[in-house]
XYZ file of C-alpha atoms in Angstrom:
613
model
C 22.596 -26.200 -21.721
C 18.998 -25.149 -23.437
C 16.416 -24.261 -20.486
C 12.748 -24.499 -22.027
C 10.294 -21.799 -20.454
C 6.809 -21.012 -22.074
C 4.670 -18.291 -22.283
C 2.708 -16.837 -20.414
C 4.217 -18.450 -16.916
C 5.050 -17.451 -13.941
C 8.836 -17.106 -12.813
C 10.058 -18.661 -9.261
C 10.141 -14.834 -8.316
C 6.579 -14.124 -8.864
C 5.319 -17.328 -6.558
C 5.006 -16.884 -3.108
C 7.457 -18.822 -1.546
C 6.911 -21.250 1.405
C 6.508 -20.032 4.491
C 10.270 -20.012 5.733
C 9.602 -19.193 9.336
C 8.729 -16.439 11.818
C 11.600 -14.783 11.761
C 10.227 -12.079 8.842
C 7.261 -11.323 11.423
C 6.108 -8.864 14.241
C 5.890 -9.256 18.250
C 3.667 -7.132 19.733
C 6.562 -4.759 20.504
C 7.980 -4.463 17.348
C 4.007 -4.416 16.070
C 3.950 -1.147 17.460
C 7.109 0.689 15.842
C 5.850 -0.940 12.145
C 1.944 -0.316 12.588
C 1.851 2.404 15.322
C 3.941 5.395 14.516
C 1.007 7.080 12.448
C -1.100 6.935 15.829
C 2.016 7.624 17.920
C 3.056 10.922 16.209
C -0.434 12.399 16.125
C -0.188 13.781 19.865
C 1.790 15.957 18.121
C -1.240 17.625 16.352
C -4.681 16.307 17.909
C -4.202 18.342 20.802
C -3.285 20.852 18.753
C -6.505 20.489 16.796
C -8.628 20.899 19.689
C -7.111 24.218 20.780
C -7.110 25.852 17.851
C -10.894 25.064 17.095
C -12.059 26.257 20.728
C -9.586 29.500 20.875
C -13.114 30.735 18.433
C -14.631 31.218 21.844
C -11.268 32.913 23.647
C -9.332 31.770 26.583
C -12.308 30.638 28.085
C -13.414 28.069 25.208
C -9.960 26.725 25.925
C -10.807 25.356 29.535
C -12.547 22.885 27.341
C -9.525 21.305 25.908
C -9.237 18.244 29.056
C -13.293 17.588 28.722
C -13.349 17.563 25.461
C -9.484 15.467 25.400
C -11.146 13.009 27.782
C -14.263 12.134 25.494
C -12.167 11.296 22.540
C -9.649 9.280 25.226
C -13.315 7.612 25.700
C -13.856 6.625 22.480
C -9.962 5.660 22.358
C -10.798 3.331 24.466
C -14.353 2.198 22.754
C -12.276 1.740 19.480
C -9.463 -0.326 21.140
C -11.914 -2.601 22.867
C -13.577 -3.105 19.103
C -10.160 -3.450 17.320
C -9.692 -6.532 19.924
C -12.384 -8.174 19.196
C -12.004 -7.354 15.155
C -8.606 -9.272 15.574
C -10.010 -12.455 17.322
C -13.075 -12.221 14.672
C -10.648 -11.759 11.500
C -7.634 -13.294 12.440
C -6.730 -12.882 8.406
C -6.557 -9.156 9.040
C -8.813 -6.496 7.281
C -10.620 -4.806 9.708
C -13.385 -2.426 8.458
C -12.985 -4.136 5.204
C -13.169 -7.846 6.629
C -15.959 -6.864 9.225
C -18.090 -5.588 6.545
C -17.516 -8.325 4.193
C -19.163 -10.870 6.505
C -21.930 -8.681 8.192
C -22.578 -5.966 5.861
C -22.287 -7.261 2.249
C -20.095 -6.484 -0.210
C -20.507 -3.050 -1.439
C -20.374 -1.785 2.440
C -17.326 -3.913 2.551
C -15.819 -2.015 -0.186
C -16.888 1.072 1.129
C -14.916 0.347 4.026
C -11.766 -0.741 1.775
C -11.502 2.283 -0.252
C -11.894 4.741 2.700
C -9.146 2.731 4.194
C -7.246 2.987 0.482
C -7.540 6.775 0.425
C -7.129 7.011 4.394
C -3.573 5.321 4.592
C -1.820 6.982 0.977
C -3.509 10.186 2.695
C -1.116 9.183 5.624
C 1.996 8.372 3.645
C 1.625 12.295 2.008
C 0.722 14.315 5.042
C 3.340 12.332 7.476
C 6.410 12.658 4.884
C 4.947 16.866 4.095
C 4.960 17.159 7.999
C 8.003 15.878 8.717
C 9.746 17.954 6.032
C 7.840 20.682 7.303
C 9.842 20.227 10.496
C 12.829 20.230 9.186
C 12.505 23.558 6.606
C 11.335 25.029 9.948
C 14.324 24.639 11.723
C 16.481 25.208 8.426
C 14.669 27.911 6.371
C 16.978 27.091 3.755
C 15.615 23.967 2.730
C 11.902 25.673 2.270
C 12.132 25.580 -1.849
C 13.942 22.055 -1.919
C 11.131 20.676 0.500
C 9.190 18.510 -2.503
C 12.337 16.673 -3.050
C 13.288 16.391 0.405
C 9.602 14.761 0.250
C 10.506 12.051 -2.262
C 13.845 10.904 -0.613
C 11.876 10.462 2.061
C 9.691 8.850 0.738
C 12.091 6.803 -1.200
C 13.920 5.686 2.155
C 10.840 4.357 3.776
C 9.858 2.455 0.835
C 13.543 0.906 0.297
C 13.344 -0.194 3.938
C 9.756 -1.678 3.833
C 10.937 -3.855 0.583
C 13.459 -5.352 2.777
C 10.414 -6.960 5.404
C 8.016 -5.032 7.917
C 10.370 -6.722 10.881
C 13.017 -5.078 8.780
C 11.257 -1.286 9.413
C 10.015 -2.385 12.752
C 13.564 -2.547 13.891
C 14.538 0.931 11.585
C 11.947 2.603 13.280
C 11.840 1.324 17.231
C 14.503 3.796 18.244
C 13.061 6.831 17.073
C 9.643 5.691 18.506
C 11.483 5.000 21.646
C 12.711 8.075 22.251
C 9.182 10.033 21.293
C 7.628 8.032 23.613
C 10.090 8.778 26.362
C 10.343 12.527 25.625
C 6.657 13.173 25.505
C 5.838 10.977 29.030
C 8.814 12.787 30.046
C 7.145 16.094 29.496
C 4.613 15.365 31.097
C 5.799 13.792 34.159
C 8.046 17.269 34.803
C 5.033 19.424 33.995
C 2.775 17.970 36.642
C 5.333 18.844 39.053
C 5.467 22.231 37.754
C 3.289 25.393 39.092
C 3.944 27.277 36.289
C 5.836 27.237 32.790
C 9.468 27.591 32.940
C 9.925 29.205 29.942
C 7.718 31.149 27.562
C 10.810 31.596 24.775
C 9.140 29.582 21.993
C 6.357 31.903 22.394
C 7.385 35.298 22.363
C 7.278 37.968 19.626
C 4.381 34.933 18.318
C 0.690 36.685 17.314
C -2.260 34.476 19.538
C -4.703 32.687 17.339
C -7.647 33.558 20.272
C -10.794 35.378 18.799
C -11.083 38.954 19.154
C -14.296 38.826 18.719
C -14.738 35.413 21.025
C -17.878 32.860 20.446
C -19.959 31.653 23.219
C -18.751 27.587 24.004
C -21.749 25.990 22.670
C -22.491 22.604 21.370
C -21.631 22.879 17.942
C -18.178 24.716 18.802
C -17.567 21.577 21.010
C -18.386 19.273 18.575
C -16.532 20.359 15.944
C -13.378 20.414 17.991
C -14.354 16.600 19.056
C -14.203 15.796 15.228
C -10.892 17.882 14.753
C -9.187 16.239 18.393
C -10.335 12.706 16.540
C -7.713 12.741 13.872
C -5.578 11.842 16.622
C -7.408 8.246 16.325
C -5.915 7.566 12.896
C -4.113 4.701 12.780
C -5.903 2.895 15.640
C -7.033 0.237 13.207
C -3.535 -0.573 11.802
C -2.896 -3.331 13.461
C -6.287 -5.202 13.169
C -5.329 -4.673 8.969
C -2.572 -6.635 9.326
C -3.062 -9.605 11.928
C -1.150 -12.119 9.562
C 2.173 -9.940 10.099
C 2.725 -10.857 13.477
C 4.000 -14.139 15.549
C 2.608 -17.007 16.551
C -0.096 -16.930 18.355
C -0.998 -13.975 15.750
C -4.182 -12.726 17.943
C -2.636 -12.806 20.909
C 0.415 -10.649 19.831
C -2.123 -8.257 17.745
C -3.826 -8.122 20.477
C -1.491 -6.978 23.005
C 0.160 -4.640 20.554
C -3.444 -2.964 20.105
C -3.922 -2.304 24.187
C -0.683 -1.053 24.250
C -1.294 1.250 21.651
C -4.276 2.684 22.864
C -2.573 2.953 26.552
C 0.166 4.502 25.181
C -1.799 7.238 23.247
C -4.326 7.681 25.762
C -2.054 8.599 28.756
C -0.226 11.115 25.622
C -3.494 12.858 25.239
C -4.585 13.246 28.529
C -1.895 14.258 30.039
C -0.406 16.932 27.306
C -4.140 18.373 27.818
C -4.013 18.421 31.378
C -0.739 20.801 30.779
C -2.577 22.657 28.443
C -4.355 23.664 31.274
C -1.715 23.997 34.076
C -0.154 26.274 31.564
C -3.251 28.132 30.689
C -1.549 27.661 27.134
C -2.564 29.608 24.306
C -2.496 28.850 20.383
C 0.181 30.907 18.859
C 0.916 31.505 14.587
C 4.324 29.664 13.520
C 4.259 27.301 17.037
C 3.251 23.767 17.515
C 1.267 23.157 20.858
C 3.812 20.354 21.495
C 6.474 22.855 21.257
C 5.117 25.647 23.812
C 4.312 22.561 26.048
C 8.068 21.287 25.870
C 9.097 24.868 26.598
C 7.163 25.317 29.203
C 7.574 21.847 31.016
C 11.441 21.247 30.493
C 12.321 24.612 29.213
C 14.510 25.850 25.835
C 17.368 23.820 26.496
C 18.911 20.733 25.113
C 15.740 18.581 26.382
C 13.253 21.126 24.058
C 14.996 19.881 21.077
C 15.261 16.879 21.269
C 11.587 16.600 21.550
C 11.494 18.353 18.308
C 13.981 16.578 16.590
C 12.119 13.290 17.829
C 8.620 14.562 16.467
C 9.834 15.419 13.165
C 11.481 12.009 12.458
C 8.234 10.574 13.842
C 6.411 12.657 12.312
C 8.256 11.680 8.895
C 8.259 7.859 9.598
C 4.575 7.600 10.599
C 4.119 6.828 7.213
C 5.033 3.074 7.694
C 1.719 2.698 9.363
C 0.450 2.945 5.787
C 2.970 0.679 4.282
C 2.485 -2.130 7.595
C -1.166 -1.961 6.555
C -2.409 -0.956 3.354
C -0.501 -4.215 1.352
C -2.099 -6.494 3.580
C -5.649 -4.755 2.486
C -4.189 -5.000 -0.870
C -3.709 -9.181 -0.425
C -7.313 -9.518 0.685
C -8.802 -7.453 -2.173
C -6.732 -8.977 -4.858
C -7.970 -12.628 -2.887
C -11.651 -11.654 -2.964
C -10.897 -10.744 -6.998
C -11.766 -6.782 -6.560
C -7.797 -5.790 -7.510
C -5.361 -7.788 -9.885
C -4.005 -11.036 -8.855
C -0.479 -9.521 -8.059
C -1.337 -8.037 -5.022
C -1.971 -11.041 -3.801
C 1.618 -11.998 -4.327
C 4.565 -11.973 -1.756
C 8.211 -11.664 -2.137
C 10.976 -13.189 -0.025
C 10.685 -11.379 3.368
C 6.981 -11.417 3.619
C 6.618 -8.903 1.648
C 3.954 -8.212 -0.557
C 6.070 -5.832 -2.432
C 3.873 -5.014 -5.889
C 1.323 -3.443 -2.360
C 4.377 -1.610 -1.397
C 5.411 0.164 -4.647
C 1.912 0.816 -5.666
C 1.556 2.784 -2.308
C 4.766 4.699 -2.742
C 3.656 5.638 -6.459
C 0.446 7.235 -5.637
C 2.013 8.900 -2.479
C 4.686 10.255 -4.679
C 2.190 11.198 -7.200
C 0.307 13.074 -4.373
C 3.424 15.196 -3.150
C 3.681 16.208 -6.327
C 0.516 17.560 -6.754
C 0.971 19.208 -3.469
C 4.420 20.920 -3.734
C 5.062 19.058 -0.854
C 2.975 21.543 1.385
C 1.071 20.119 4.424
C -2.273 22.339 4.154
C -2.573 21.510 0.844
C -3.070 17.687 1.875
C -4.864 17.925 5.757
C -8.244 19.092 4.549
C -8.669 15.157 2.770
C -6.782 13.427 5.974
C -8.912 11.579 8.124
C -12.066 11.415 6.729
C -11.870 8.005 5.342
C -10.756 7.132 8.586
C -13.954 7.687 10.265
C -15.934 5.604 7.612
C -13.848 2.776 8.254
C -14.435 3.319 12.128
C -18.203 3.370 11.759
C -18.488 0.401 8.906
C -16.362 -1.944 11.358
C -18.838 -0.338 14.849
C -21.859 -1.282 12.859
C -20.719 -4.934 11.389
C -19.392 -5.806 15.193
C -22.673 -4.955 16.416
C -24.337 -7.465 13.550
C -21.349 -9.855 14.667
C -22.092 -9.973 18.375
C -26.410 -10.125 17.359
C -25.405 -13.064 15.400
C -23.124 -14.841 17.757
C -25.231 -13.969 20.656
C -22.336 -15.398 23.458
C -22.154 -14.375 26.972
C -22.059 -10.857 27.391
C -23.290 -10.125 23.455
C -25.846 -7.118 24.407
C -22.731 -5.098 26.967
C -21.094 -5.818 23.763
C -23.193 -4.842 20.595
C -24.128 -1.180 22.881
C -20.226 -0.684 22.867
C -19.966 -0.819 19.397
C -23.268 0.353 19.013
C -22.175 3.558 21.193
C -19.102 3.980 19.538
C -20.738 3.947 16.095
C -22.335 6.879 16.830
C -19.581 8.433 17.780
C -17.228 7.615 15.279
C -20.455 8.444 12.743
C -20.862 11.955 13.996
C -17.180 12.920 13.667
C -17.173 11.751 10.260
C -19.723 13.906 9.642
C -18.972 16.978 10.863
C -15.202 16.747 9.545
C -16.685 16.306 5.919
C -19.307 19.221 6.021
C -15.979 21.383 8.457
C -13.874 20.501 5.440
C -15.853 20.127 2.532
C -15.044 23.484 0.782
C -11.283 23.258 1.844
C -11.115 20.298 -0.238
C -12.739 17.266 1.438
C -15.156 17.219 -1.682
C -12.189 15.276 -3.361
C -12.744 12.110 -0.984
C -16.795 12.152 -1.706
C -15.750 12.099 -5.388
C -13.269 9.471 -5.111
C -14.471 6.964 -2.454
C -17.454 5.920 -5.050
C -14.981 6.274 -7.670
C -12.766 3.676 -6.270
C -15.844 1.618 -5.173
C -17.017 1.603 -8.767
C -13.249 0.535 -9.736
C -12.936 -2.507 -7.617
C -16.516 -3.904 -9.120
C -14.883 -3.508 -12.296
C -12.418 -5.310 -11.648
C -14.442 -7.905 -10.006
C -16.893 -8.207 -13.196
C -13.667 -8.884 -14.984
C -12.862 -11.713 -13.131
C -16.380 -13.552 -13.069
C -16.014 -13.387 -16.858
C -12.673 -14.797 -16.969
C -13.934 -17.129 -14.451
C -16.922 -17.945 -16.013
C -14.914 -18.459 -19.407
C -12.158 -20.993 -17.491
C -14.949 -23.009 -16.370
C -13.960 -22.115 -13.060
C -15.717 -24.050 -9.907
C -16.802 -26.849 -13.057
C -15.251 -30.089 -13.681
C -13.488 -29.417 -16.831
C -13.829 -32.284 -19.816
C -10.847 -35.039 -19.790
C -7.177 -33.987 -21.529
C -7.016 -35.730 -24.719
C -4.158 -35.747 -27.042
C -4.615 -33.661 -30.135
C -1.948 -33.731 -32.960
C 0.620 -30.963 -33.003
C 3.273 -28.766 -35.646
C 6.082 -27.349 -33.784
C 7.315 -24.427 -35.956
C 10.763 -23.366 -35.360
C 12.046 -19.796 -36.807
C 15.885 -19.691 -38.110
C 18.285 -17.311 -39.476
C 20.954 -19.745 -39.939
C 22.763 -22.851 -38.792
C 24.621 -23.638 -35.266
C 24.063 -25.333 -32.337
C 21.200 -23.371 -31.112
C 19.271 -24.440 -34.500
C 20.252 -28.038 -33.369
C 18.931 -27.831 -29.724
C 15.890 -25.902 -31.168
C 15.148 -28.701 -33.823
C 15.560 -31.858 -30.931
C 13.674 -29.432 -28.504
C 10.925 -29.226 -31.039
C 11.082 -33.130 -32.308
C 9.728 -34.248 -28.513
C 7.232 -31.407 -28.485
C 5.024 -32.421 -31.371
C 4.318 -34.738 -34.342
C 5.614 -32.433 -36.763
C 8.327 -29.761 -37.189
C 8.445 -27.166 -39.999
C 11.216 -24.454 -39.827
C 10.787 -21.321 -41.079
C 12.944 -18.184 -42.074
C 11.704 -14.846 -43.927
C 13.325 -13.898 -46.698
C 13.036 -10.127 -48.219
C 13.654 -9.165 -51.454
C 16.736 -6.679 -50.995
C 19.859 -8.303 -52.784
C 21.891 -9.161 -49.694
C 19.307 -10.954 -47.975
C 18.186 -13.045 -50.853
C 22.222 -13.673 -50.993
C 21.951 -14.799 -47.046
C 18.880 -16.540 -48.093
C 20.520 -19.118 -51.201
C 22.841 -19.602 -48.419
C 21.052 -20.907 -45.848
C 18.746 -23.407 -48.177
C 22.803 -24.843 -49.599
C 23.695 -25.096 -45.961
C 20.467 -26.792 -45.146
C 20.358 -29.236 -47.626
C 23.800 -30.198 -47.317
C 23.143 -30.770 -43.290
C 19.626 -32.285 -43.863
C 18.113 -32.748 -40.429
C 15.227 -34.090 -41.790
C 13.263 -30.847 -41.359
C 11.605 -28.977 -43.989
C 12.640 -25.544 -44.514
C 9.887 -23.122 -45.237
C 10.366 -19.823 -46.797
C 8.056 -16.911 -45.933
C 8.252 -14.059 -48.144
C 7.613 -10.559 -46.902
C 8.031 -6.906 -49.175
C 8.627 -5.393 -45.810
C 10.898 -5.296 -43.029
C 9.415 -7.381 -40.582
C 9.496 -10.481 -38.727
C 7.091 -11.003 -36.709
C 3.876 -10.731 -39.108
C 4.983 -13.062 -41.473
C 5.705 -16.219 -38.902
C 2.306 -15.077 -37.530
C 0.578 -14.904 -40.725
C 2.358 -18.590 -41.400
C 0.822 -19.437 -37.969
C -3.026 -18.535 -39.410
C -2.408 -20.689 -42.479
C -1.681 -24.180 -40.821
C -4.486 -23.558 -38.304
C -7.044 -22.479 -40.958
C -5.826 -25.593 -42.963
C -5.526 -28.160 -39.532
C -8.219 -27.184 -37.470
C -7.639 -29.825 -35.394
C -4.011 -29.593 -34.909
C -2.184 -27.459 -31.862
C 0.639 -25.183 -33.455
C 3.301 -24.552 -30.950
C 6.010 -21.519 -31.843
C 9.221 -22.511 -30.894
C 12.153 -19.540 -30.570
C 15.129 -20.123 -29.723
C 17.262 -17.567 -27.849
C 21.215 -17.560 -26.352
C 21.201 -16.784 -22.629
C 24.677 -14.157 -22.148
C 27.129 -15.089 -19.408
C 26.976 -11.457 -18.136
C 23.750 -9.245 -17.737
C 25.836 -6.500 -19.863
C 25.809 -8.986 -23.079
C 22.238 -8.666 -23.644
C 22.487 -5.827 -25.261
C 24.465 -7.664 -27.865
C 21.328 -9.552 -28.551
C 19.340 -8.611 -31.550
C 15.812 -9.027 -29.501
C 14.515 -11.337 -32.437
C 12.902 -13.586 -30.468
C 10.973 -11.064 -28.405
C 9.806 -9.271 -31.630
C 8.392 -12.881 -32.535
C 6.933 -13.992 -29.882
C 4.992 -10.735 -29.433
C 3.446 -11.089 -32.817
C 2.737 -14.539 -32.481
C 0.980 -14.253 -29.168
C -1.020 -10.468 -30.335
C -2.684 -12.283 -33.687
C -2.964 -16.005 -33.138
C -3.697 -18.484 -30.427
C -0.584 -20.624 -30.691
C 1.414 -22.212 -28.044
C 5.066 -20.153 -27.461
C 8.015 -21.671 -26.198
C 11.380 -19.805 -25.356
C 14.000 -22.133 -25.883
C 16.921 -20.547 -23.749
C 20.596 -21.360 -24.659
C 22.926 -20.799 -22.223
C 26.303 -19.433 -23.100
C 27.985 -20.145 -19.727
């Protein structure tokens, strides 16, 4: 039977469907495996960070490593206390972006979304070129195959987080599991240690320390504050994406955020405190983590697991970014600052055109890095740190504003941690600038300036639509239905009864060329419609050249230009194959048609849609 669709219009697919449940959404348990892992896996390297920035001043800058461990636990803790109060705030999710865009105007607010933009496909790169990294380490072999080891990575963690975040929450709660475990593991054993058990990982290694060993001053401290921080990225996952979790959504968020920040804190601490014990030093070609597993549990069977754990963490801490970033996505595309689509979601929750777009510029970005780690960490989490101050300086507005019990403890909180958060993004950019952090100051405005394009776009669309005005009453104008043909079957019958309770008046039309064979098809079709006579006029439009399209348009211009008054409508009709296979039987007619029809005129275009099944 003939199925009438017109153009443009949305397909079933492309609406969001009704909300079928909360089945396709997070606890605060599964919250943490889907919007955690990013913050989870970076004990694996903010320790590390630390160290290696105070081993300038020798093995005494390293006694450092617990004070300077505790004041980032500090503003851990600052940051998780803010995040709370984000998610009760801006229960629609957001953070930075949403904070901003009530207390700090709009271009702070997208300040705040495109550091958050660049921050989380940062995430996607460096967590997939880690992981990898992990892997070639253990199996050399794999070094020159490591880009595309990179993209089936990549590739996996997309495929699962098209299927529904509860869908990767589940994927992913194992391996976070057993990190979790190994690493409070560690450091339970090591407390009760007096002494590493085993330097193996070590040996034969070249230290990092200074020869030539700096005094521990204040700027030597600070800078390995700002380096210890990127062990804070991903703290504000889970205030991005409130609307992902179970009812009661701030509740769950909630929960999932103290969690997180318990979780991580007790990590930090205590993997510093055996830094320590252990009177650890950096070595070339060995994690931190790894010396510390050696020397808590020893090279044994326990030792690799704890690798084995970190590098699929490592790997998978990239669905932070894809828990996240779509949800950003959604409010953008809502406030009009990206396209529409993003706004969009698929069956599952999913807001799927915010998934693929992530895993597109992350594969884009592997690319351009060879799938090497160094080449990416010098632009990691800087944009980070903007997002943590924006959203510190908005709450402050927020709790001025609100002025409820308690507002003043609250507003120097987030006041305090401002600072903080302000400073480390500071001295990461000017630590990193030459290595390549002048990238982000080139594209965060860049990205700004893009979303206000976008935005202008829409007010003039909007503005053209008549949008937020009471539009003038429908009336009824008269219309021509014009119907192209080739010849005569069934599908010129539907088409013609199709087009008969569409408008006042319908003209078919068929081009003719002037090569023998088709003026031969041509005399044919005129005998054939004369003898059948379906009370429709036939109109011939000539054309010297081989096309079809142009003419029927062309046609289109003429009754318009001669009817001003009158609405033309374009009506093709097209067989629908049984099989997917059989459309490339079809000779595409109607797609060449409707494309020229919609480019040069402003006609009405129906697809009438024959079904051959």
């Amino acid at each position: 039977m003939p199925v009438l669709t017109a153009e443009p219009g949305a397909t079933p697919a492309d609406e969001e469907p009704p909300d079928t449940g909360e089945r396709h959404r997070l606890t605060a348990v599964t919250g943490l495996a889907a919007l955690s892992l990013d913050a989870m896996a970076s004990v694996a390297y903010g320790p590390e960070a630390i160290v290696l920035v105070l081993a300038a001043a020798g093995a005494h800058g390293l006694g450092f490593t617990l004070p300077v461990t505790l004041a980032i636990a500090g503003l851990l803790a600052v940051l998780v206390a803010s995040y709370r109060q984000v998610i009760a705030a801006f229960p629609d999710g957001g953070g930075s972006y949403a904070v901003a865009r009530t207390h700090l105007g709009a271009r702070t607010s997208l300040v705040a979304a495109a550091s958050l933009v660049l921050d989380y496909v940062l995430n996607v790169a460096v967590a997939v070129t880690a992981g990898v990294a992990a892997l070639t380490s253990a199996f050399p072999s794999l070094y020159d195959d490591r880009l595309w080891l990179c993209l089936v990575v990549l590739v996996l963690i997309t495929a699962v987080n098209l299927r529904g975040i509860v869908e990767s929450a589940k994927a992913f709660i194992v391996p976070t599991v057993v990190f979790v475990g190994s690493v409070f593991v560690l450091i339970v054993v090591g407390l009760f240690r007096s002494g590493p058990v085993s330097t193996a990982t070590a040996d034969g290694h070249a230290s990092v320390l200074a020869d030539n060993a700096t005094t521990v001053g204040a700027l030597l401290l600070l800078k390995a504050f700002a380096s210890g921080c990127s062990a804070l990225t991903g703290v504000e996952a889970i205030a991005n994406a409130v609307p992902s979790f179970r009812l009661p959504r701030v509740k769950r968020a909630q929960r999932a955020e103290v969690a997180l920040g318990a979780v991580l804190g007790v990590m930090l601490i205590g993997l510093s405190v055996l830094i320590s014990r252990f009177h650890l030093q950096p070595v070339e070609g060995v994690t931190v983590l790894a010396q510390l597993a050696d020397a808590s549990l020893g090279h044994n069977w326990a030792f690799y697991v704890i690798q084995f754990a970190t590098m699929i963490l490592l790997a998978l801490s990239a669905n932070t970014s894809f828990g996240g970033l779509p949800v950003l996505l959604k409010l953008l595309a809502r406030d009009n600052y990206l396209p529409h689509v993003f706004a969009l979601k698929a069956d599952r929750q999913v807001h799927r055109h915010g998934v693929l777009a992530l895993a597109l510029v992350s594969a884009a970005l592997l690319v351009f890095s060879g799938g090497d780690t160094n080449t990416l960490v010098p632009l990691f989490a800087i944009g980070v740190f903007v997002g943590f101050t924006i959203a510190q300086v908005g709450m402050v507005r927020h709790w001025r504003l609100e002025k409820g019990p308690g507002w003043r403890g609250k507003a120097l909180l987030n006041g305090f941690g401002g600072v903080l958060t302000g400073v480390a993004a500071v001295v990461v950019t000017a630590s990193k600038f030459e290595e390549g952090a002048w990238l982000i100051v080139i594209a965060l405005p860049l990205l700004v300036a893009a979303f206000e394009t976008v935005h202008r776009a829409y007010v003039r669309i909007g503005e053209r639509l008549g949008l937020g005005r009471i539009p003038e009453h429908p009336h009824r104008d008269r219309s021509v239905v014009i119907v192209p043909v080739s010849s005569l079957s069934r599908l010129t019958s539907e088409a013609l009864t199709a087009a008969a309770s569409l408008g006042d008046e319908v003209r078919a039309v068929t081009v003719c060329y002037p090569d023998p064979e088709d003026r031969a098809a041509l005399h044919a079709l005129e005998r054939a419609w004369a003898e059948w006579d379906p009370g429709v006029p036939l109109v011939r439009l000539a054309c010297e050249r081989r096309s079809l399209g142009r003419p029927i348009a062309a046609y289109v211009r003429e009754v318009t230009a001669a009817e001003p008054d009158t609405r033309v409508t374009v009506l093709i009709p097209e067989t629908e194959p049984e099989r997917l296979w059989q459309r490339l039987l079809q000779n595409q007619r109607g797609a060449v048609v409707a494309h020229a029809v919609r480019r040069e005129t402003d006609a009405v275009i129906c697809r009438l849609r024959f079904r051959l099944f």
